[in-house]
């Protein structure tokens, strides 16, 4: 078992964002976490990477309890993350942004740098360009490439297709599949549930801070309740599910706003967001 959460509870003030989440990610897998806005998906990833603390429960990585381990040491241990919203450094060049992914490393990172440029040729073409002047798709490539510079054993991807055109979505998912083929385990949070389930080996469904279903991804893809809730109906339709990328956009509510905003907006707002999810 590479990564495991056991009965994890996380609070934002008095609001409980995660209510006993337990999940497992085996080495070599792609595991998807799907659910509506405010369900706790981003909070789950931040808890794994050390950006949020558990109120109770445990996070295990390679068999060791890392609950008290600070975030930068989790990166060194092998947990990398490409966050929601990309989080690139706009005034720095593409090359400088990539090097930030290896900031905590003391060993040679030339292999990972070459691999990032190989996976994302566009980044190689624009290595001296200011990252803030690139398109959204290019910035997403940069965020993933930067995470790979930390040499992760497990890569946490938070909404990698959000805001991208369908053609770029397909490209990003193909690259994610290739990263996994090369040996990196992936835990994927994704608004495009249909694409996520097609890509993953296994998946979990998260609703208002609780895991309500776990199964092989292909089984969830064909499940009538999952289709109705997250895939917009029959996934066998020629046109796919509603939405520009062929799936329901789960990362936003009808009112807009990210999951993290819903979680941190205050007690009343968070409670309403959980009910809407």
PDB file of C-alpha atoms in Angstrom:
ATOM      1  CA  UNK A   1       0.000   0.000   0.000  1.00  0.00           C
ATOM      2  CA  UNK A   2       1.587   3.283  -1.084  1.00  0.00           C
ATOM      3  CA  UNK A   3      -0.913   5.780   0.354  1.00  0.00           C
ATOM      4  CA  UNK A   4      -3.749   5.312   2.822  1.00  0.00           C
ATOM      5  CA  UNK A   5      -6.174   7.552   4.706  1.00  0.00           C
ATOM      6  CA  UNK A   6      -7.836   6.033   7.760  1.00  0.00           C
ATOM      7  CA  UNK A   7     -10.949   7.671   9.193  1.00  0.00           C
ATOM      8  CA  UNK A   8      -9.678  11.196   8.489  1.00  0.00           C
ATOM      9  CA  UNK A   9     -11.620  14.160   9.883  1.00  0.00           C
ATOM     10  CA  UNK A  10     -10.724  17.747   8.946  1.00  0.00           C
ATOM     11  CA  UNK A  11     -12.337  20.964  10.194  1.00  0.00           C
ATOM     12  CA  UNK A  12     -12.494  24.543   8.930  1.00  0.00           C
ATOM     13  CA  UNK A  13     -13.338  26.225  12.198  1.00  0.00           C
ATOM     14  CA  UNK A  14     -16.488  24.521  13.440  1.00  0.00           C
ATOM     15  CA  UNK A  15     -17.368  23.107  10.028  1.00  0.00           C
ATOM     16  CA  UNK A  16     -16.343  19.513   9.436  1.00  0.00           C
ATOM     17  CA  UNK A  17     -15.071  19.287   5.847  1.00  0.00           C
ATOM     18  CA  UNK A  18     -14.008  15.615   5.959  1.00  0.00           C
ATOM     19  CA  UNK A  19     -16.099  13.225   8.026  1.00  0.00           C
ATOM     20  CA  UNK A  20     -14.159  10.019   8.374  1.00  0.00           C
ATOM     21  CA  UNK A  21     -12.596   9.632   4.928  1.00  0.00           C
ATOM     22  CA  UNK A  22     -10.785   6.343   4.327  1.00  0.00           C
ATOM     23  CA  UNK A  23      -9.151   5.509   1.010  1.00  0.00           C
ATOM     24  CA  UNK A  24      -6.227   3.561  -0.395  1.00  0.00           C
ATOM     25  CA  UNK A  25      -3.923   4.068  -3.367  1.00  0.00           C
ATOM     26  CA  UNK A  26      -1.702   1.179  -4.445  1.00  0.00           C
ATOM     27  CA  UNK A  27       1.622   1.664  -6.184  1.00  0.00           C
ATOM     28  CA  UNK A  28       1.216   2.050  -9.957  1.00  0.00           C
ATOM     29  CA  UNK A  29      -2.482   2.924  -9.866  1.00  0.00           C
ATOM     30  CA  UNK A  30      -4.469   5.863 -11.136  1.00  0.00           C
ATOM     31  CA  UNK A  31      -7.201   6.487  -8.566  1.00  0.00           C
ATOM     32  CA  UNK A  32      -9.870   9.116  -9.186  1.00  0.00           C
ATOM     33  CA  UNK A  33     -11.824  11.019  -6.561  1.00  0.00           C
ATOM     34  CA  UNK A  34     -15.078  12.435  -7.917  1.00  0.00           C
ATOM     35  CA  UNK A  35     -17.863  14.446  -6.307  1.00  0.00           C
ATOM     36  CA  UNK A  36     -19.691  17.756  -6.386  1.00  0.00           C
ATOM     37  CA  UNK A  37     -18.344  21.143  -5.383  1.00  0.00           C
ATOM     38  CA  UNK A  38     -17.835  21.370  -1.626  1.00  0.00           C
ATOM     39  CA  UNK A  39     -17.629  17.584  -1.252  1.00  0.00           C
ATOM     40  CA  UNK A  40     -14.115  17.754   0.196  1.00  0.00           C
ATOM     41  CA  UNK A  41     -11.964  16.666  -2.757  1.00  0.00           C
ATOM     42  CA  UNK A  42      -9.416  19.487  -2.584  1.00  0.00           C
ATOM     43  CA  UNK A  43      -9.354  19.251   1.204  1.00  0.00           C
ATOM     44  CA  UNK A  44      -8.486  15.554   0.881  1.00  0.00           C
ATOM     45  CA  UNK A  45      -5.493  16.316  -1.348  1.00  0.00           C
ATOM     46  CA  UNK A  46      -4.321  19.143   0.902  1.00  0.00           C
ATOM     47  CA  UNK A  47      -4.531  16.845   3.912  1.00  0.00           C
ATOM     48  CA  UNK A  48      -2.346  14.290   2.144  1.00  0.00           C
ATOM     49  CA  UNK A  49       0.232  16.911   1.141  1.00  0.00           C
ATOM     50  CA  UNK A  50       0.303  18.463   4.619  1.00  0.00           C
ATOM     51  CA  UNK A  51      -1.395  21.768   3.821  1.00  0.00           C
ATOM     52  CA  UNK A  52      -4.331  20.880   6.100  1.00  0.00           C
ATOM     53  CA  UNK A  53      -4.137  19.119   9.464  1.00  0.00           C
ATOM     54  CA  UNK A  54      -6.294  16.179  10.516  1.00  0.00           C
ATOM     55  CA  UNK A  55      -8.617  16.766  13.439  1.00  0.00           C
ATOM     56  CA  UNK A  56      -8.467  13.001  13.891  1.00  0.00           C
ATOM     57  CA  UNK A  57      -7.554   9.975  11.828  1.00  0.00           C
ATOM     58  CA  UNK A  58      -4.296   9.049  10.125  1.00  0.00           C
ATOM     59  CA  UNK A  59      -2.461   9.459   6.814  1.00  0.00           C
ATOM     60  CA  UNK A  60      -0.027   6.666   5.931  1.00  0.00           C
ATOM     61  CA  UNK A  61       2.603   6.788   3.190  1.00  0.00           C
ATOM     62  CA  UNK A  62       4.676   3.696   2.435  1.00  0.00           C
ATOM     63  CA  UNK A  63       3.429   2.216   5.693  1.00  0.00           C
ATOM     64  CA  UNK A  64       4.490   5.131   7.918  1.00  0.00           C
ATOM     65  CA  UNK A  65       2.146   7.535   9.701  1.00  0.00           C
ATOM     66  CA  UNK A  66       2.966  10.987   8.258  1.00  0.00           C
ATOM     67  CA  UNK A  67       0.315  12.925  10.170  1.00  0.00           C
ATOM     68  CA  UNK A  68       2.896  15.028  12.008  1.00  0.00           C
ATOM     69  CA  UNK A  69       5.277  15.366   9.071  1.00  0.00           C
ATOM     70  CA  UNK A  70       5.509  18.943   7.675  1.00  0.00           C
ATOM     71  CA  UNK A  71       4.571  19.532   4.057  1.00  0.00           C
ATOM     72  CA  UNK A  72       8.090  20.090   2.704  1.00  0.00           C
ATOM     73  CA  UNK A  73       9.241  16.785   4.131  1.00  0.00           C
ATOM     74  CA  UNK A  74       6.293  15.033   2.497  1.00  0.00           C
ATOM     75  CA  UNK A  75       7.522  16.393  -0.833  1.00  0.00           C
ATOM     76  CA  UNK A  76      10.963  14.937  -0.138  1.00  0.00           C
ATOM     77  CA  UNK A  77       9.330  11.644   0.880  1.00  0.00           C
ATOM     78  CA  UNK A  78       7.693  11.415  -2.546  1.00  0.00           C
ATOM     79  CA  UNK A  79       4.333  13.226  -2.468  1.00  0.00           C
ATOM     80  CA  UNK A  80       3.993  15.787  -5.272  1.00  0.00           C
ATOM     81  CA  UNK A  81       1.001  17.981  -6.064  1.00  0.00           C
ATOM     82  CA  UNK A  82      -0.216  20.102  -8.966  1.00  0.00           C
ATOM     83  CA  UNK A  83      -2.792  22.287  -7.189  1.00  0.00           C
ATOM     84  CA  UNK A  84      -6.166  23.548  -8.322  1.00  0.00           C
ATOM     85  CA  UNK A  85      -5.668  26.877 -10.093  1.00  0.00           C
ATOM     86  CA  UNK A  86      -2.123  25.856 -11.159  1.00  0.00           C
ATOM     87  CA  UNK A  87      -0.307  28.184  -8.742  1.00  0.00           C
ATOM     88  CA  UNK A  88       2.495  29.081 -11.128  1.00  0.00           C
ATOM     89  CA  UNK A  89       4.856  32.003 -10.454  1.00  0.00           C
ATOM     90  CA  UNK A  90       3.741  34.477 -13.165  1.00  0.00           C
ATOM     91  CA  UNK A  91       6.800  36.736 -13.121  1.00  0.00           C
ATOM     92  CA  UNK A  92       9.275  33.873 -13.402  1.00  0.00           C
ATOM     93  CA  UNK A  93      10.230  32.088 -16.608  1.00  0.00           C
ATOM     94  CA  UNK A  94       8.981  28.629 -17.535  1.00  0.00           C
ATOM     95  CA  UNK A  95      12.403  27.188 -16.744  1.00  0.00           C
ATOM     96  CA  UNK A  96      12.564  28.922 -13.375  1.00  0.00           C
ATOM     97  CA  UNK A  97       9.089  27.655 -12.487  1.00  0.00           C
ATOM     98  CA  UNK A  98      10.136  24.099 -13.273  1.00  0.00           C
ATOM     99  CA  UNK A  99      13.239  24.427 -11.124  1.00  0.00           C
ATOM    100  CA  UNK A 100      11.050  25.485  -8.194  1.00  0.00           C
ATOM    101  CA  UNK A 101       9.675  21.939  -8.201  1.00  0.00           C
ATOM    102  CA  UNK A 102      13.150  20.683  -7.289  1.00  0.00           C
ATOM    103  CA  UNK A 103      13.818  23.436  -4.736  1.00  0.00           C
ATOM    104  CA  UNK A 104      13.979  21.098  -1.739  1.00  0.00           C
ATOM    105  CA  UNK A 105      16.057  18.450  -3.491  1.00  0.00           C
ATOM    106  CA  UNK A 106      19.811  18.197  -2.946  1.00  0.00           C
ATOM    107  CA  UNK A 107      20.483  15.567  -5.627  1.00  0.00           C
ATOM    108  CA  UNK A 108      20.783  15.925  -9.395  1.00  0.00           C
ATOM    109  CA  UNK A 109      17.426  16.719 -11.043  1.00  0.00           C
ATOM    110  CA  UNK A 110      18.556  16.960 -14.673  1.00  0.00           C
ATOM    111  CA  UNK A 111      16.765  13.706 -15.581  1.00  0.00           C
ATOM    112  CA  UNK A 112      13.395  14.962 -14.297  1.00  0.00           C
ATOM    113  CA  UNK A 113      13.913  18.333 -16.008  1.00  0.00           C
ATOM    114  CA  UNK A 114      14.622  16.639 -19.337  1.00  0.00           C
ATOM    115  CA  UNK A 115      11.569  14.413 -18.855  1.00  0.00           C
ATOM    116  CA  UNK A 116       9.320  17.422 -18.186  1.00  0.00           C
ATOM    117  CA  UNK A 117      10.475  19.062 -21.414  1.00  0.00           C
ATOM    118  CA  UNK A 118       9.989  15.768 -23.265  1.00  0.00           C
ATOM    119  CA  UNK A 119       6.435  15.318 -21.959  1.00  0.00           C
ATOM    120  CA  UNK A 120       5.585  18.975 -22.637  1.00  0.00           C
ATOM    121  CA  UNK A 121       7.422  20.156 -25.780  1.00  0.00           C
ATOM    122  CA  UNK A 122       5.548  23.473 -25.588  1.00  0.00           C
ATOM    123  CA  UNK A 123       7.374  24.239 -22.343  1.00  0.00           C
ATOM    124  CA  UNK A 124      10.715  23.601 -24.031  1.00  0.00           C
ATOM    125  CA  UNK A 125       9.763  26.025 -26.805  1.00  0.00           C
ATOM    126  CA  UNK A 126       8.882  28.704 -24.240  1.00  0.00           C
ATOM    127  CA  UNK A 127      11.421  28.032 -21.529  1.00  0.00           C
ATOM    128  CA  UNK A 128      12.502  31.692 -21.305  1.00  0.00           C
ATOM    129  CA  UNK A 129       8.964  33.121 -21.494  1.00  0.00           C
ATOM    130  CA  UNK A 130       7.311  34.601 -18.394  1.00  0.00           C
ATOM    131  CA  UNK A 131       4.892  31.963 -17.111  1.00  0.00           C
ATOM    132  CA  UNK A 132       2.127  34.509 -16.519  1.00  0.00           C
ATOM    133  CA  UNK A 133       1.923  35.312 -20.232  1.00  0.00           C
ATOM    134  CA  UNK A 134       1.122  31.741 -21.264  1.00  0.00           C
ATOM    135  CA  UNK A 135      -2.310  30.276 -21.975  1.00  0.00           C
ATOM    136  CA  UNK A 136      -4.266  28.350 -19.380  1.00  0.00           C
ATOM    137  CA  UNK A 137      -3.390  25.029 -20.987  1.00  0.00           C
ATOM    138  CA  UNK A 138       0.293  25.858 -21.046  1.00  0.00           C
ATOM    139  CA  UNK A 139       0.167  26.920 -17.411  1.00  0.00           C
ATOM    140  CA  UNK A 140      -1.463  23.595 -16.524  1.00  0.00           C
ATOM    141  CA  UNK A 141       1.353  21.770 -18.311  1.00  0.00           C
ATOM    142  CA  UNK A 142       3.816  23.854 -16.323  1.00  0.00           C
ATOM    143  CA  UNK A 143       2.114  23.043 -13.007  1.00  0.00           C
ATOM    144  CA  UNK A 144       2.279  19.306 -13.718  1.00  0.00           C
ATOM    145  CA  UNK A 145       5.851  19.551 -14.998  1.00  0.00           C
ATOM    146  CA  UNK A 146       6.902  21.456 -11.885  1.00  0.00           C
ATOM    147  CA  UNK A 147       5.366  18.749  -9.672  1.00  0.00           C
ATOM    148  CA  UNK A 148       7.330  16.097 -11.577  1.00  0.00           C
ATOM    149  CA  UNK A 149      10.590  17.887 -10.718  1.00  0.00           C
ATOM    150  CA  UNK A 150      10.075  16.805  -7.099  1.00  0.00           C
ATOM    151  CA  UNK A 151      10.437  13.193  -8.319  1.00  0.00           C
ATOM    152  CA  UNK A 152       7.137  12.070  -6.783  1.00  0.00           C
ATOM    153  CA  UNK A 153       6.196   8.498  -6.021  1.00  0.00           C
ATOM    154  CA  UNK A 154       2.560   9.643  -5.959  1.00  0.00           C
ATOM    155  CA  UNK A 155       1.325  12.676  -7.884  1.00  0.00           C
ATOM    156  CA  UNK A 156      -1.764  14.510  -6.604  1.00  0.00           C
ATOM    157  CA  UNK A 157      -3.592  16.264  -9.445  1.00  0.00           C
ATOM    158  CA  UNK A 158      -6.355  18.723  -8.563  1.00  0.00           C
ATOM    159  CA  UNK A 159      -8.709  19.610 -11.448  1.00  0.00           C
ATOM    160  CA  UNK A 160      -6.112  19.456 -14.260  1.00  0.00           C
ATOM    161  CA  UNK A 161      -8.720  20.017 -16.997  1.00  0.00           C
ATOM    162  CA  UNK A 162     -10.535  22.969 -15.392  1.00  0.00           C
ATOM    163  CA  UNK A 163     -11.072  25.841 -17.825  1.00  0.00           C
ATOM    164  CA  UNK A 164      -9.369  24.120 -20.767  1.00  0.00           C
ATOM    165  CA  UNK A 165     -10.646  23.641 -24.314  1.00  0.00           C
ATOM    166  CA  UNK A 166     -11.681  20.059 -25.211  1.00  0.00           C
ATOM    167  CA  UNK A 167      -8.626  19.499 -27.422  1.00  0.00           C
ATOM    168  CA  UNK A 168      -6.291  20.485 -24.593  1.00  0.00           C
ATOM    169  CA  UNK A 169      -8.236  18.339 -22.139  1.00  0.00           C
ATOM    170  CA  UNK A 170      -7.545  15.270 -24.274  1.00  0.00           C
ATOM    171  CA  UNK A 171      -3.858  16.187 -24.459  1.00  0.00           C
ATOM    172  CA  UNK A 172      -3.562  16.655 -20.694  1.00  0.00           C
ATOM    173  CA  UNK A 173      -5.247  13.314 -19.992  1.00  0.00           C
ATOM    174  CA  UNK A 174      -2.990  11.529 -22.492  1.00  0.00           C
ATOM    175  CA  UNK A 175       0.055  12.965 -20.728  1.00  0.00           C
ATOM    176  CA  UNK A 176      -1.309  11.938 -17.309  1.00  0.00           C
ATOM    177  CA  UNK A 177      -1.695   8.399 -18.639  1.00  0.00           C
ATOM    178  CA  UNK A 178       1.881   8.470 -19.937  1.00  0.00           C
ATOM    179  CA  UNK A 179       3.208   9.730 -16.586  1.00  0.00           C
ATOM    180  CA  UNK A 180       1.503   6.766 -14.918  1.00  0.00           C
ATOM    181  CA  UNK A 181       2.833   4.356 -17.547  1.00  0.00           C
ATOM    182  CA  UNK A 182       6.341   5.539 -16.663  1.00  0.00           C
ATOM    183  CA  UNK A 183       5.834   4.487 -13.065  1.00  0.00           C
ATOM    184  CA  UNK A 184       4.263   7.379 -11.127  1.00  0.00           C
ATOM    185  CA  UNK A 185       1.181   6.605  -9.053  1.00  0.00           C
ATOM    186  CA  UNK A 186      -1.587   9.191  -9.450  1.00  0.00           C
ATOM    187  CA  UNK A 187      -4.466  10.365  -7.261  1.00  0.00           C
ATOM    188  CA  UNK A 188      -6.708  12.471  -9.483  1.00  0.00           C
ATOM    189  CA  UNK A 189      -9.405  14.949  -8.496  1.00  0.00           C
ATOM    190  CA  UNK A 190     -11.220  15.956 -11.640  1.00  0.00           C
ATOM    191  CA  UNK A 191     -14.306  17.975 -12.588  1.00  0.00           C
ATOM    192  CA  UNK A 192     -14.749  15.902 -15.759  1.00  0.00           C
ATOM    193  CA  UNK A 193     -16.002  12.752 -14.096  1.00  0.00           C
ATOM    194  CA  UNK A 194     -16.429  10.787 -17.299  1.00  0.00           C
ATOM    195  CA  UNK A 195     -12.843  11.372 -18.418  1.00  0.00           C
ATOM    196  CA  UNK A 196     -11.539  10.644 -14.924  1.00  0.00           C
ATOM    197  CA  UNK A 197     -13.368   7.314 -14.738  1.00  0.00           C
ATOM    198  CA  UNK A 198     -12.211   6.307 -18.205  1.00  0.00           C
ATOM    199  CA  UNK A 199      -8.607   6.972 -17.207  1.00  0.00           C
ATOM    200  CA  UNK A 200      -8.547   5.533 -13.672  1.00  0.00           C
ATOM    201  CA  UNK A 201      -8.145   1.996 -12.399  1.00  0.00           C
ATOM    202  CA  UNK A 202     -10.288   2.630  -9.319  1.00  0.00           C
ATOM    203  CA  UNK A 203     -12.400   5.507  -8.049  1.00  0.00           C
ATOM    204  CA  UNK A 204     -14.065   6.898  -4.951  1.00  0.00           C
ATOM    205  CA  UNK A 205     -17.220   9.009  -4.815  1.00  0.00           C
ATOM    206  CA  UNK A 206     -17.093  11.751  -2.178  1.00  0.00           C
ATOM    207  CA  UNK A 207     -20.251  13.532  -0.976  1.00  0.00           C
ATOM    208  CA  UNK A 208     -20.301  16.231   1.727  1.00  0.00           C
ATOM    209  CA  UNK A 209     -17.094  14.973   3.307  1.00  0.00           C
ATOM    210  CA  UNK A 210     -17.867  11.246   3.196  1.00  0.00           C
ATOM    211  CA  UNK A 211     -16.853   8.428   0.851  1.00  0.00           C
ATOM    212  CA  UNK A 212     -20.160   6.975  -0.317  1.00  0.00           C
ATOM    213  CA  UNK A 213     -18.915   4.568  -2.979  1.00  0.00           C
ATOM    214  CA  UNK A 214     -15.691   2.920  -4.095  1.00  0.00           C
ATOM    215  CA  UNK A 215     -15.236   0.493  -6.965  1.00  0.00           C
ATOM    216  CA  UNK A 216     -13.242  -0.174 -10.111  1.00  0.00           C
ATOM    217  CA  UNK A 217     -13.607   2.910 -12.305  1.00  0.00           C
ATOM    218  CA  UNK A 218     -15.204   0.940 -15.146  1.00  0.00           C
ATOM    219  CA  UNK A 219     -17.894  -0.287 -12.755  1.00  0.00           C
ATOM    220  CA  UNK A 220     -18.713   3.256 -11.615  1.00  0.00           C
ATOM    221  CA  UNK A 221     -18.754   4.429 -15.213  1.00  0.00           C
ATOM    222  CA  UNK A 222     -21.578   1.983 -15.947  1.00  0.00           C
ATOM    223  CA  UNK A 223     -23.457   2.504 -12.678  1.00  0.00           C
ATOM    224  CA  UNK A 224     -26.893   4.124 -13.296  1.00  0.00           C
ATOM    225  CA  UNK A 225     -26.790   6.168 -10.071  1.00  0.00           C
ATOM    226  CA  UNK A 226     -23.298   7.501 -10.811  1.00  0.00           C
ATOM    227  CA  UNK A 227     -24.333   8.284 -14.391  1.00  0.00           C
ATOM    228  CA  UNK A 228     -27.358  10.211 -13.179  1.00  0.00           C
ATOM    229  CA  UNK A 229     -25.484  12.128 -10.470  1.00  0.00           C
ATOM    230  CA  UNK A 230     -22.158  12.872 -12.135  1.00  0.00           C
ATOM    231  CA  UNK A 231     -22.147  11.924 -15.819  1.00  0.00           C
ATOM    232  CA  UNK A 232     -25.284  13.620 -17.115  1.00  0.00           C
ATOM    233  CA  UNK A 233     -27.094  10.456 -18.143  1.00  0.00           C
ATOM    234  CA  UNK A 234     -26.102   7.614 -20.462  1.00  0.00           C
ATOM    235  CA  UNK A 235     -22.357   7.655 -21.057  1.00  0.00           C
ATOM    236  CA  UNK A 236     -22.967   5.640 -24.193  1.00  0.00           C
ATOM    237  CA  UNK A 237     -24.549   8.604 -25.968  1.00  0.00           C
ATOM    238  CA  UNK A 238     -22.596   9.611 -29.052  1.00  0.00           C
ATOM    239  CA  UNK A 239     -22.330  13.169 -27.884  1.00  0.00           C
ATOM    240  CA  UNK A 240     -21.166  12.259 -24.383  1.00  0.00           C
ATOM    241  CA  UNK A 241     -22.394  13.949 -21.257  1.00  0.00           C
ATOM    242  CA  UNK A 242     -23.158  17.663 -21.165  1.00  0.00           C
ATOM    243  CA  UNK A 243     -20.302  20.115 -20.937  1.00  0.00           C
ATOM    244  CA  UNK A 244     -17.533  21.314 -23.206  1.00  0.00           C
ATOM    245  CA  UNK A 245     -15.245  18.375 -22.343  1.00  0.00           C
ATOM    246  CA  UNK A 246     -17.818  15.590 -22.599  1.00  0.00           C
ATOM    247  CA  UNK A 247     -18.664  15.402 -18.900  1.00  0.00           C
ATOM    248  CA  UNK A 248     -20.378  17.300 -16.152  1.00  0.00           C
ATOM    249  CA  UNK A 249     -18.162  20.004 -14.671  1.00  0.00           C
ATOM    250  CA  UNK A 250     -18.068  19.111 -11.014  1.00  0.00           C
ATOM    251  CA  UNK A 251     -15.486  21.647  -9.910  1.00  0.00           C
ATOM    252  CA  UNK A 252     -18.008  24.525  -9.814  1.00  0.00           C
ATOM    253  CA  UNK A 253     -21.510  24.940  -8.533  1.00  0.00           C
ATOM    254  CA  UNK A 254     -24.120  26.783 -10.540  1.00  0.00           C
ATOM    255  CA  UNK A 255     -23.299  29.826  -8.426  1.00  0.00           C
ATOM    256  CA  UNK A 256     -19.575  29.503  -9.233  1.00  0.00           C
ATOM    257  CA  UNK A 257     -16.655  29.397  -6.828  1.00  0.00           C
ATOM    258  CA  UNK A 258     -14.159  26.681  -6.035  1.00  0.00           C
ATOM    259  CA  UNK A 259     -14.460  23.963  -3.442  1.00  0.00           C
ATOM    260  CA  UNK A 260     -11.820  25.611  -1.292  1.00  0.00           C
ATOM    261  CA  UNK A 261     -13.739  28.891  -1.383  1.00  0.00           C
ATOM    262  CA  UNK A 262     -16.867  27.019  -0.313  1.00  0.00           C
ATOM    263  CA  UNK A 263     -14.974  25.424   2.556  1.00  0.00           C
ATOM    264  CA  UNK A 264     -13.385  28.615   3.828  1.00  0.00           C
ATOM    265  CA  UNK A 265     -16.122  31.158   3.206  1.00  0.00           C
ATOM    266  CA  UNK A 266     -17.329  30.996   6.794  1.00  0.00           C
ATOM    267  CA  UNK A 267     -19.598  28.787   8.807  1.00  0.00           C
ATOM    268  CA  UNK A 268     -22.851  29.761   7.154  1.00  0.00           C
ATOM    269  CA  UNK A 269     -21.480  29.748   3.642  1.00  0.00           C
ATOM    270  CA  UNK A 270     -19.717  26.442   4.150  1.00  0.00           C
ATOM    271  CA  UNK A 271     -22.838  24.819   5.516  1.00  0.00           C
ATOM    272  CA  UNK A 272     -24.904  26.055   2.579  1.00  0.00           C
ATOM    273  CA  UNK A 273     -22.232  24.902   0.162  1.00  0.00           C
ATOM    274  CA  UNK A 274     -22.283  21.427   1.642  1.00  0.00           C
ATOM    275  CA  UNK A 275     -26.062  21.260   1.196  1.00  0.00           C
ATOM    276  CA  UNK A 276     -25.789  22.403  -2.408  1.00  0.00           C
ATOM    277  CA  UNK A 277     -23.095  19.834  -3.255  1.00  0.00           C
TER     278      UNK A 277
END
